[in-house]
Amino acid sequence: MQDDATEVTAAGIARLAGVGRAAVSNWRRRHADFPRPVGGTETSPAFALAEVEEWLRRHRKLAEVPLKERVWQQLAGHPDGPVTALVHAGCALLLIHDRPPVWLDISSGTDERLAALLPAALDEVLTPRMPETARPGRPDRSRVNGQHPVNTPPAPATPANPATGSPPTAPAAPALDIPTAPRLLPSVPLLRGVAELAAERGARPAFEFLLGRHLDANPRQYTLTPPDLAGLMAALVGTPATVLDPACGTGALLRAVAGRPDRRLHAQDSSPELAALTALRLALHTRAPVRAAAGDTLRADAYPELRADAVLCHPPFNERNWGHDDLAYDPRWEYGFPARTESELAWVQHALARLRDGGTAVLLMPPAVASRRSGRRIRADLLRRGALRAVVALPAGAAPPYSVPLHLWVLRRPERTPAQPEVLLVDAGRFTAEGRGGPDWPGVRETVLDAWGAFDRDGGVEERPGLARSVPVIELLDDDVDLTPARRLPPPADADGAGRLTDVRARLDETLRLTAELAPPPAQPVPSAASGRLPLTTVGELARAGALVMRTGGHGGRARLPVLTDHDVLAGTGPSGTLPESEEEPVLTEPGDVVLPVLGGGAVARVVDEATAGAVLGRNLVLLRPDPAALDAWFLAGFLRGTANHRQASSYASTATRLDVRRLQLPRLAPDEQRRYGERFRALDAFERALREAGRLGEQLVRGMYDGLTEGTIAPG
């Protein structure tokens, strides 16, 4: 059943039809029967999804809306907002996952019957999984876009501070209430679509797809913890039975430890919507009990009596309003009262306060926390008492903000003060990957876990220059108490620095020779008699004629597949990216595909070779798969790179340029003539690659010479 109330924006229509937004604007101007807006604003109107779908079919713009796209548009256009829709979808998927016969029974009748029976069915599923879930009809406490936020008794509210006049903080509340029938009724068409999606993909992958699409559509609202980083943090705490994440976000850290049914998971987040989504996500991923609460953790802790085996936390960075004026006498500040600018040290002490003796906490931290003068006294006390066990410097690109090399702090609630305390310092910065594809995670994981395993087992670790060292605490207790690993580790040994640079120089000489050989011959002008304009066609016309297939990059995919990013295409490098983990079917590249970035204004088109084939097509990329009998791939890519061609096919906003690939033009030529052009374009591509490699080797040689001369490993004469 289609939901007539579901609305869709112009961007959603463009996604449904596989066109640019400019095409949707043209349809509105040229077709008097185009659906009228039913909501939104004058500059960003919204349309009824059912009317749009019917119009697209009638005008042969769309054969059938894909199921996943229809469900997503229903969710995104839900009258109560996408978060409420996602919560309702998650509840239904949990019922489908745990008790499919119950879902089949209650969904077999009318929408009203389904809405009336669903709360009781959800009560039977949610209550055992989330022990203190609020029942339907219970009085309102705290809501998520109209929904009650699961599971712990509310903590008492923090009273107003008489000195500052700050208002009292709301107590922590259950993350999720079972929605009532009136609230569920507008979501019933969506829930039926979600059930179809679950039948096609599975309940858990269906929720991951919808959650991933929502997060991807709102990148500025959420700070995500990448799966590889979450896996590393989970590995550092071992196999705990009870785990707490006091700033759970989307639940990535708890999901990384949720594999065993004997785990007990506790989550809290100041955002009620994130707490609700995390509760549902974890319930779909594990049979373990899930306790989740919504509330400000530092001001209104939902678990004051908890003593967990492990705490995992990716706290908010650089907060000023974390409760400094209200929490001056809080018993959690065992190691000193944090300064207003040291919110991260408040999270560190909160984590330690929620651990049992001997329990382990791993927190993601900005690097400044290791050296800011305002935090040196707390850092010193953490070291003296043996609470801070390791500081790990991650490579840039490990997590947002991607330009900053973040740190991991490994803490342990001390059972007794060590006689000769040491702390492990690890610098994994050398595993930064070229481009924007993120670090070399296998290298990071092996280095960090090997060093931590040896240190945790033996109380020390064999020194590895530039990588790892166990440092006596007394060595760190100076005026600064600077814990930055790079400043405390000996530089990496480079006995053969001169030999490496000799090898780089030899490769540069060979690349320069090859570049000279590949340089194109002098340009020959076309005779004036033959310079008439060739008949042109467009990519859109070729796609409609079946001469090529056009695909756009996805918003998720299987975590282990390499992803070709727009940066890779622009830089001419191999696949280096990652996408949010989901079960969305990825677009895989094949040899002979032509890939173009649609943002940024660069006239670039790349032909996929054997080395790049099999990668997932990343966001902001369009793939053209030509029929070899009709189109030569190199001919296609070459003409699509024309500057004037890009200019006429681009639209401009205040801060970005977007390419409408369907409007790109190329001449109508016979296959033999296409191949002539294609061979020339292929030769130009080889020349361009040689130039790029020569530049890379030249930069490497110059950097190595500077480093060798300044470090004393290369003689000046």
PDB file of N, CA and C in Angstrom, residues 623-699:
ATOM      1  N   LEU A 623      29.142   6.271 -12.906  1.00  0.00           N
ATOM      2  CA  LEU A 623      29.792   5.254 -13.737  1.00  0.00           C
ATOM      3  C   LEU A 623      29.012   5.108 -15.039  1.00  0.00           C
ATOM      4  N   LEU A 624      29.736   5.116 -16.160  1.00  0.00           N
ATOM      5  CA  LEU A 624      29.162   4.860 -17.474  1.00  0.00           C
ATOM      6  C   LEU A 624      29.757   3.555 -17.996  1.00  0.00           C
ATOM      7  N   ARG A 625      28.896   2.599 -18.321  1.00  0.00           N
ATOM      8  CA  ARG A 625      29.361   1.302 -18.824  1.00  0.00           C
ATOM      9  C   ARG A 625      28.962   1.192 -20.297  1.00  0.00           C
ATOM     10  N   PRO A 626      29.895   1.512 -21.231  1.00  0.00           N
ATOM     11  CA  PRO A 626      29.527   1.528 -22.651  1.00  0.00           C
ATOM     12  C   PRO A 626      29.383   0.122 -23.215  1.00  0.00           C
ATOM     13  N   ASP A 627      28.480  -0.013 -24.197  1.00  0.00           N
ATOM     14  CA  ASP A 627      28.375  -1.243 -24.973  1.00  0.00           C
ATOM     15  C   ASP A 627      29.544  -1.252 -25.957  1.00  0.00           C
ATOM     16  N   PRO A 628      30.486  -2.208 -25.856  1.00  0.00           N
ATOM     17  CA  PRO A 628      31.676  -2.178 -26.729  1.00  0.00           C
ATOM     18  C   PRO A 628      31.331  -2.180 -28.213  1.00  0.00           C
ATOM     19  N   ALA A 629      30.189  -2.724 -28.584  1.00  0.00           N
ATOM     20  CA  ALA A 629      29.815  -2.735 -29.998  1.00  0.00           C
ATOM     21  C   ALA A 629      29.395  -1.357 -30.493  1.00  0.00           C
ATOM     22  N   ALA A 630      29.026  -0.466 -29.571  1.00  0.00           N
ATOM     23  CA  ALA A 630      28.546   0.857 -29.975  1.00  0.00           C
ATOM     24  C   ALA A 630      29.493   1.977 -29.608  1.00  0.00           C
ATOM     25  N   LEU A 631      30.265   1.817 -28.526  1.00  0.00           N
ATOM     26  CA  LEU A 631      31.091   2.910 -28.018  1.00  0.00           C
ATOM     27  C   LEU A 631      32.453   2.399 -27.590  1.00  0.00           C
ATOM     28  N   ASP A 632      33.507   3.103 -27.968  1.00  0.00           N
ATOM     29  CA  ASP A 632      34.856   2.834 -27.478  1.00  0.00           C
ATOM     30  C   ASP A 632      35.034   3.570 -26.154  1.00  0.00           C
ATOM     31  N   ALA A 633      35.487   2.861 -25.124  1.00  0.00           N
ATOM     32  CA  ALA A 633      35.581   3.462 -23.787  1.00  0.00           C
ATOM     33  C   ALA A 633      36.525   4.653 -23.758  1.00  0.00           C
ATOM     34  N   TRP A 634      37.688   4.544 -24.408  1.00  0.00           N
ATOM     35  CA  TRP A 634      38.645   5.648 -24.391  1.00  0.00           C
ATOM     36  C   TRP A 634      38.142   6.845 -25.199  1.00  0.00           C
ATOM     37  N   PHE A 635      37.446   6.593 -26.291  1.00  0.00           N
ATOM     38  CA  PHE A 635      36.808   7.674 -27.057  1.00  0.00           C
ATOM     39  C   PHE A 635      35.801   8.403 -26.176  1.00  0.00           C
ATOM     40  N   LEU A 636      34.964   7.633 -25.446  1.00  0.00           N
ATOM     41  CA  LEU A 636      33.969   8.231 -24.557  1.00  0.00           C
ATOM     42  C   LEU A 636      34.631   9.062 -23.476  1.00  0.00           C
ATOM     43  N   ALA A 637      35.626   8.488 -22.783  1.00  0.00           N
ATOM     44  CA  ALA A 637      36.279   9.212 -21.680  1.00  0.00           C
ATOM     45  C   ALA A 637      36.985  10.455 -22.165  1.00  0.00           C
ATOM     46  N   GLY A 638      37.629  10.366 -23.328  1.00  0.00           N
ATOM     47  CA  GLY A 638      38.376  11.515 -23.833  1.00  0.00           C
ATOM     48  C   GLY A 638      37.492  12.703 -24.127  1.00  0.00           C
ATOM     49  N   PHE A 639      36.377  12.483 -24.822  1.00  0.00           N
ATOM     50  CA  PHE A 639      35.510  13.606 -25.150  1.00  0.00           C
ATOM     51  C   PHE A 639      34.786  14.142 -23.914  1.00  0.00           C
ATOM     52  N   LEU A 640      34.548  13.298 -22.923  1.00  0.00           N
ATOM     53  CA  LEU A 640      33.899  13.783 -21.708  1.00  0.00           C
ATOM     54  C   LEU A 640      34.827  14.666 -20.876  1.00  0.00           C
ATOM     55  N   ARG A 641      36.121  14.650 -21.180  1.00  0.00           N
ATOM     56  CA  ARG A 641      37.070  15.480 -20.431  1.00  0.00           C
ATOM     57  C   ARG A 641      37.206  16.885 -20.995  1.00  0.00           C
ATOM     58  N   GLY A 642      36.567  17.185 -22.096  1.00  0.00           N
ATOM     59  CA  GLY A 642      36.703  18.519 -22.685  1.00  0.00           C
ATOM     60  C   GLY A 642      36.237  19.608 -21.741  1.00  0.00           C
ATOM     61  N   THR A 643      37.022  20.667 -21.605  1.00  0.00           N
ATOM     62  CA  THR A 643      36.684  21.756 -20.677  1.00  0.00           C
ATOM     63  C   THR A 643      35.375  22.425 -21.051  1.00  0.00           C
ATOM     64  N   ALA A 644      35.204  22.730 -22.349  1.00  0.00           N
ATOM     65  CA  ALA A 644      33.967  23.376 -22.785  1.00  0.00           C
ATOM     66  C   ALA A 644      32.768  22.454 -22.562  1.00  0.00           C
ATOM     67  N   ASN A 645      32.977  21.146 -22.738  1.00  0.00           N
ATOM     68  CA  ASN A 645      31.908  20.181 -22.523  1.00  0.00           C
ATOM     69  C   ASN A 645      31.448  20.213 -21.070  1.00  0.00           C
ATOM     70  N   HIS A 646      32.398  20.218 -20.144  1.00  0.00           N
ATOM     71  CA  HIS A 646      32.059  20.282 -18.722  1.00  0.00           C
ATOM     72  C   HIS A 646      31.374  21.598 -18.375  1.00  0.00           C
ATOM     73  N   ARG A 647      31.827  22.666 -18.986  1.00  0.00           N
ATOM     74  CA  ARG A 647      31.258  23.972 -18.645  1.00  0.00           C
ATOM     75  C   ARG A 647      29.769  24.031 -18.997  1.00  0.00           C
ATOM     76  N   GLN A 648      29.404  23.499 -20.178  1.00  0.00           N
ATOM     77  CA  GLN A 648      28.000  23.578 -20.579  1.00  0.00           C
ATOM     78  C   GLN A 648      27.120  22.592 -19.830  1.00  0.00           C
ATOM     79  N   ALA A 649      27.728  21.575 -19.200  1.00  0.00           N
ATOM     80  CA  ALA A 649      26.937  20.565 -18.491  1.00  0.00           C
ATOM     81  C   ALA A 649      26.931  20.775 -16.989  1.00  0.00           C
ATOM     82  N   SER A 650      27.543  21.855 -16.488  1.00  0.00           N
ATOM     83  CA  SER A 650      27.665  22.072 -15.046  1.00  0.00           C
ATOM     84  C   SER A 650      26.689  23.131 -14.580  1.00  0.00           C
ATOM     85  N   SER A 651      26.259  22.983 -13.343  1.00  0.00           N
ATOM     86  CA  SER A 651      25.470  24.005 -12.668  1.00  0.00           C
ATOM     87  C   SER A 651      26.284  24.509 -11.491  1.00  0.00           C
ATOM     88  N   TYR A 652      26.008  25.742 -11.087  1.00  0.00           N
ATOM     89  CA  TYR A 652      26.861  26.394 -10.091  1.00  0.00           C
ATOM     90  C   TYR A 652      26.029  26.857  -8.913  1.00  0.00           C
ATOM     91  N   ALA A 653      26.519  26.523  -7.718  1.00  0.00           N
ATOM     92  CA  ALA A 653      25.952  27.046  -6.481  1.00  0.00           C
ATOM     93  C   ALA A 653      26.955  28.023  -5.885  1.00  0.00           C
ATOM     94  N   SER A 654      26.639  28.548  -4.697  1.00  0.00           N
ATOM     95  CA  SER A 654      27.524  29.546  -4.102  1.00  0.00           C
ATOM     96  C   SER A 654      28.866  28.960  -3.711  1.00  0.00           C
ATOM     97  N   THR A 655      28.902  27.660  -3.390  1.00  0.00           N
ATOM     98  CA  THR A 655      30.154  27.070  -2.901  1.00  0.00           C
ATOM     99  C   THR A 655      30.590  25.837  -3.666  1.00  0.00           C
ATOM    100  N   ALA A 656      29.858  25.422  -4.689  1.00  0.00           N
ATOM    101  CA  ALA A 656      30.207  24.165  -5.351  1.00  0.00           C
ATOM    102  C   ALA A 656      29.732  24.182  -6.797  1.00  0.00           C
ATOM    103  N   THR A 657      30.331  23.316  -7.584  1.00  0.00           N
ATOM    104  CA  THR A 657      29.933  23.091  -8.969  1.00  0.00           C
ATOM    105  C   THR A 657      29.490  21.643  -9.096  1.00  0.00           C
ATOM    106  N   ARG A 658      28.348  21.428  -9.734  1.00  0.00           N
ATOM    107  CA  ARG A 658      27.824  20.069  -9.896  1.00  0.00           C
ATOM    108  C   ARG A 658      27.641  19.774 -11.372  1.00  0.00           C
ATOM    109  N   LEU A 659      28.103  18.585 -11.768  1.00  0.00           N
ATOM    110  CA  LEU A 659      28.062  18.166 -13.159  1.00  0.00           C
ATOM    111  C   LEU A 659      26.820  17.319 -13.410  1.00  0.00           C
ATOM    112  N   ASP A 660      26.043  17.691 -14.438  1.00  0.00           N
ATOM    113  CA  ASP A 660      24.922  16.870 -14.900  1.00  0.00           C
ATOM    114  C   ASP A 660      25.455  15.990 -16.024  1.00  0.00           C
ATOM    115  N   VAL A 661      25.820  14.750 -15.686  1.00  0.00           N
ATOM    116  CA  VAL A 661      26.505  13.875 -16.636  1.00  0.00           C
ATOM    117  C   VAL A 661      25.654  13.623 -17.868  1.00  0.00           C
ATOM    118  N   ARG A 662      24.331  13.594 -17.742  1.00  0.00           N
ATOM    119  CA  ARG A 662      23.461  13.319 -18.882  1.00  0.00           C
ATOM    120  C   ARG A 662      23.583  14.385 -19.974  1.00  0.00           C
ATOM    121  N   ARG A 663      24.022  15.587 -19.617  1.00  0.00           N
ATOM    122  CA  ARG A 663      24.118  16.670 -20.594  1.00  0.00           C
ATOM    123  C   ARG A 663      25.466  16.712 -21.304  1.00  0.00           C
ATOM    124  N   LEU A 664      26.432  15.910 -20.865  1.00  0.00           N
ATOM    125  CA  LEU A 664      27.727  15.884 -21.545  1.00  0.00           C
ATOM    126  C   LEU A 664      27.564  15.390 -22.977  1.00  0.00           C
ATOM    127  N   GLN A 665      28.343  15.970 -23.885  1.00  0.00           N
ATOM    128  CA  GLN A 665      28.184  15.703 -25.309  1.00  0.00           C
ATOM    129  C   GLN A 665      29.399  14.984 -25.880  1.00  0.00           C
ATOM    130  N   LEU A 666      29.182  14.251 -26.944  1.00  0.00           N
ATOM    131  CA  LEU A 666      30.273  13.666 -27.718  1.00  0.00           C
ATOM    132  C   LEU A 666      29.785  13.479 -29.155  1.00  0.00           C
ATOM    133  N   PRO A 667      30.715  13.453 -30.120  1.00  0.00           N
ATOM    134  CA  PRO A 667      30.308  13.389 -31.533  1.00  0.00           C
ATOM    135  C   PRO A 667      29.811  11.999 -31.915  1.00  0.00           C
ATOM    136  N   ARG A 668      28.957  11.971 -32.914  1.00  0.00           N
ATOM    137  CA  ARG A 668      28.507  10.703 -33.499  1.00  0.00           C
ATOM    138  C   ARG A 668      29.538  10.286 -34.545  1.00  0.00           C
ATOM    139  N   LEU A 669      30.306   9.241 -34.244  1.00  0.00           N
ATOM    140  CA  LEU A 669      31.348   8.778 -35.151  1.00  0.00           C
ATOM    141  C   LEU A 669      31.237   7.275 -35.342  1.00  0.00           C
ATOM    142  N   ALA A 670      31.716   6.814 -36.489  1.00  0.00           N
ATOM    143  CA  ALA A 670      31.755   5.385 -36.771  1.00  0.00           C
ATOM    144  C   ALA A 670      32.745   4.699 -35.838  1.00  0.00           C
ATOM    145  N   PRO A 671      32.584   3.390 -35.596  1.00  0.00           N
ATOM    146  CA  PRO A 671      33.485   2.693 -34.669  1.00  0.00           C
ATOM    147  C   PRO A 671      34.959   2.843 -34.998  1.00  0.00           C
ATOM    148  N   ASP A 672      35.349   2.766 -36.271  1.00  0.00           N
ATOM    149  CA  ASP A 672      36.767   2.902 -36.622  1.00  0.00           C
ATOM    150  C   ASP A 672      37.290   4.273 -36.244  1.00  0.00           C
ATOM    151  N   GLU A 673      36.491   5.318 -36.492  1.00  0.00           N
ATOM    152  CA  GLU A 673      36.925   6.672 -36.149  1.00  0.00           C
ATOM    153  C   GLU A 673      36.979   6.843 -34.626  1.00  0.00           C
ATOM    154  N   GLN A 674      36.052   6.223 -33.930  1.00  0.00           N
ATOM    155  CA  GLN A 674      36.107   6.257 -32.465  1.00  0.00           C
ATOM    156  C   GLN A 674      37.418   5.672 -31.959  1.00  0.00           C
ATOM    157  N   ARG A 675      37.812   4.530 -32.525  1.00  0.00           N
ATOM    158  CA  ARG A 675      39.037   3.873 -32.063  1.00  0.00           C
ATOM    159  C   ARG A 675      40.268   4.723 -32.353  1.00  0.00           C
ATOM    160  N   ARG A 676      40.278   5.482 -33.454  1.00  0.00           N
ATOM    161  CA  ARG A 676      41.414   6.389 -33.736  1.00  0.00           C
ATOM    162  C   ARG A 676      41.546   7.426 -32.622  1.00  0.00           C
ATOM    163  N   TYR A 677      40.434   8.055 -32.299  1.00  0.00           N
ATOM    164  CA  TYR A 677      40.456   9.016 -31.197  1.00  0.00           C
ATOM    165  C   TYR A 677      40.817   8.319 -29.887  1.00  0.00           C
ATOM    166  N   GLY A 678      40.249   7.124 -29.675  1.00  0.00           N
ATOM    167  CA  GLY A 678      40.489   6.407 -28.427  1.00  0.00           C
ATOM    168  C   GLY A 678      41.948   6.093 -28.193  1.00  0.00           C
ATOM    169  N   GLU A 679      42.674   5.690 -29.258  1.00  0.00           N
ATOM    170  CA  GLU A 679      44.101   5.397 -29.104  1.00  0.00           C
ATOM    171  C   GLU A 679      44.871   6.650 -28.708  1.00  0.00           C
ATOM    172  N   ARG A 680      44.494   7.778 -29.267  1.00  0.00           N
ATOM    173  CA  ARG A 680      45.192   9.022 -28.914  1.00  0.00           C
ATOM    174  C   ARG A 680      44.894   9.407 -27.461  1.00  0.00           C
ATOM    175  N   PHE A 681      43.640   9.251 -27.059  1.00  0.00           N
ATOM    176  CA  PHE A 681      43.290   9.567 -25.672  1.00  0.00           C
ATOM    177  C   PHE A 681      43.993   8.607 -24.708  1.00  0.00           C
ATOM    178  N   ARG A 682      44.129   7.328 -25.078  1.00  0.00           N
ATOM    179  CA  ARG A 682      44.818   6.367 -24.227  1.00  0.00           C
ATOM    180  C   ARG A 682      46.285   6.763 -24.044  1.00  0.00           C
ATOM    181  N   ALA A 683      46.924   7.213 -25.140  1.00  0.00           N
ATOM    182  CA  ALA A 683      48.320   7.650 -25.060  1.00  0.00           C
ATOM    183  C   ALA A 683      48.457   8.877 -24.155  1.00  0.00           C
ATOM    184  N   LEU A 684      47.501   9.811 -24.257  1.00  0.00           N
ATOM    185  CA  LEU A 684      47.544  10.989 -23.380  1.00  0.00           C
ATOM    186  C   LEU A 684      47.390  10.582 -21.915  1.00  0.00           C
ATOM    187  N   ASP A 685      46.552   9.581 -21.642  1.00  0.00           N
ATOM    188  CA  ASP A 685      46.373   9.108 -20.271  1.00  0.00           C
ATOM    189  C   ASP A 685      47.667   8.508 -19.732  1.00  0.00           C
ATOM    190  N   ALA A 686      48.377   7.724 -20.557  1.00  0.00           N
ATOM    191  CA  ALA A 686      49.649   7.149 -20.120  1.00  0.00           C
ATOM    192  C   ALA A 686      50.667   8.248 -19.825  1.00  0.00           C
ATOM    193  N   PHE A 687      50.704   9.282 -20.647  1.00  0.00           N
ATOM    194  CA  PHE A 687      51.606  10.414 -20.414  1.00  0.00           C
ATOM    195  C   PHE A 687      51.256  11.125 -19.107  1.00  0.00           C
ATOM    196  N   GLU A 688      49.960  11.310 -18.881  1.00  0.00           N
ATOM    197  CA  GLU A 688      49.514  11.977 -17.652  1.00  0.00           C
ATOM    198  C   GLU A 688      49.913  11.169 -16.416  1.00  0.00           C
ATOM    199  N   ARG A 689      49.762   9.835 -16.473  1.00  0.00           N
ATOM    200  CA  ARG A 689      50.135   8.993 -15.335  1.00  0.00           C
ATOM    201  C   ARG A 689      51.636   9.064 -15.070  1.00  0.00           C
ATOM    202  N   ALA A 690      52.437   9.079 -16.150  1.00  0.00           N
ATOM    203  CA  ALA A 690      53.889   9.170 -15.979  1.00  0.00           C
ATOM    204  C   ALA A 690      54.273  10.501 -15.340  1.00  0.00           C
ATOM    205  N   LEU A 691      53.629  11.582 -15.763  1.00  0.00           N
ATOM    206  CA  LEU A 691      53.903  12.887 -15.155  1.00  0.00           C
ATOM    207  C   LEU A 691      53.555  12.877 -13.663  1.00  0.00           C
ATOM    208  N   ARG A 692      52.408  12.267 -13.328  1.00  0.00           N
ATOM    209  CA  ARG A 692      51.985  12.225 -11.927  1.00  0.00           C
ATOM    210  C   ARG A 692      52.971  11.409 -11.082  1.00  0.00           C
ATOM    211  N   GLU A 693      53.454  10.278 -11.625  1.00  0.00           N
ATOM    212  CA  GLU A 693      54.411   9.451 -10.899  1.00  0.00           C
ATOM    213  C   GLU A 693      55.739  10.173 -10.727  1.00  0.00           C
ATOM    214  N   ALA A 694      56.157  10.899 -11.766  1.00  0.00           N
ATOM    215  CA  ALA A 694      57.406  11.665 -11.657  1.00  0.00           C
ATOM    216  C   ALA A 694      57.289  12.722 -10.560  1.00  0.00           C
ATOM    217  N   GLY A 695      56.133  13.389 -10.480  1.00  0.00           N
ATOM    218  CA  GLY A 695      55.936  14.377  -9.426  1.00  0.00           C
ATOM    219  C   GLY A 695      55.969  13.752  -8.041  1.00  0.00           C
ATOM    220  N   ARG A 696      55.346  12.578  -7.895  1.00  0.00           N
ATOM    221  CA  ARG A 696      55.333  11.902  -6.588  1.00  0.00           C
ATOM    222  C   ARG A 696      56.743  11.501  -6.164  1.00  0.00           C
ATOM    223  N   LEU A 697      57.514  10.922  -7.102  1.00  0.00           N
ATOM    224  CA  LEU A 697      58.883  10.513  -6.774  1.00  0.00           C
ATOM    225  C   LEU A 697      59.765  11.721  -6.491  1.00  0.00           C
ATOM    226  N   GLY A 698      59.542  12.801  -7.219  1.00  0.00           N
ATOM    227  CA  GLY A 698      60.316  14.011  -6.964  1.00  0.00           C
ATOM    228  C   GLY A 698      60.071  14.553  -5.572  1.00  0.00           C
ATOM    229  N   GLU A 699      58.783  14.586  -5.142  1.00  0.00           N
ATOM    230  CA  GLU A 699      58.472  15.045  -3.787  1.00  0.00           C
ATOM    231  C   GLU A 699      59.097  14.123  -2.744  1.00  0.00           C
TER     232      GLU A 699
END
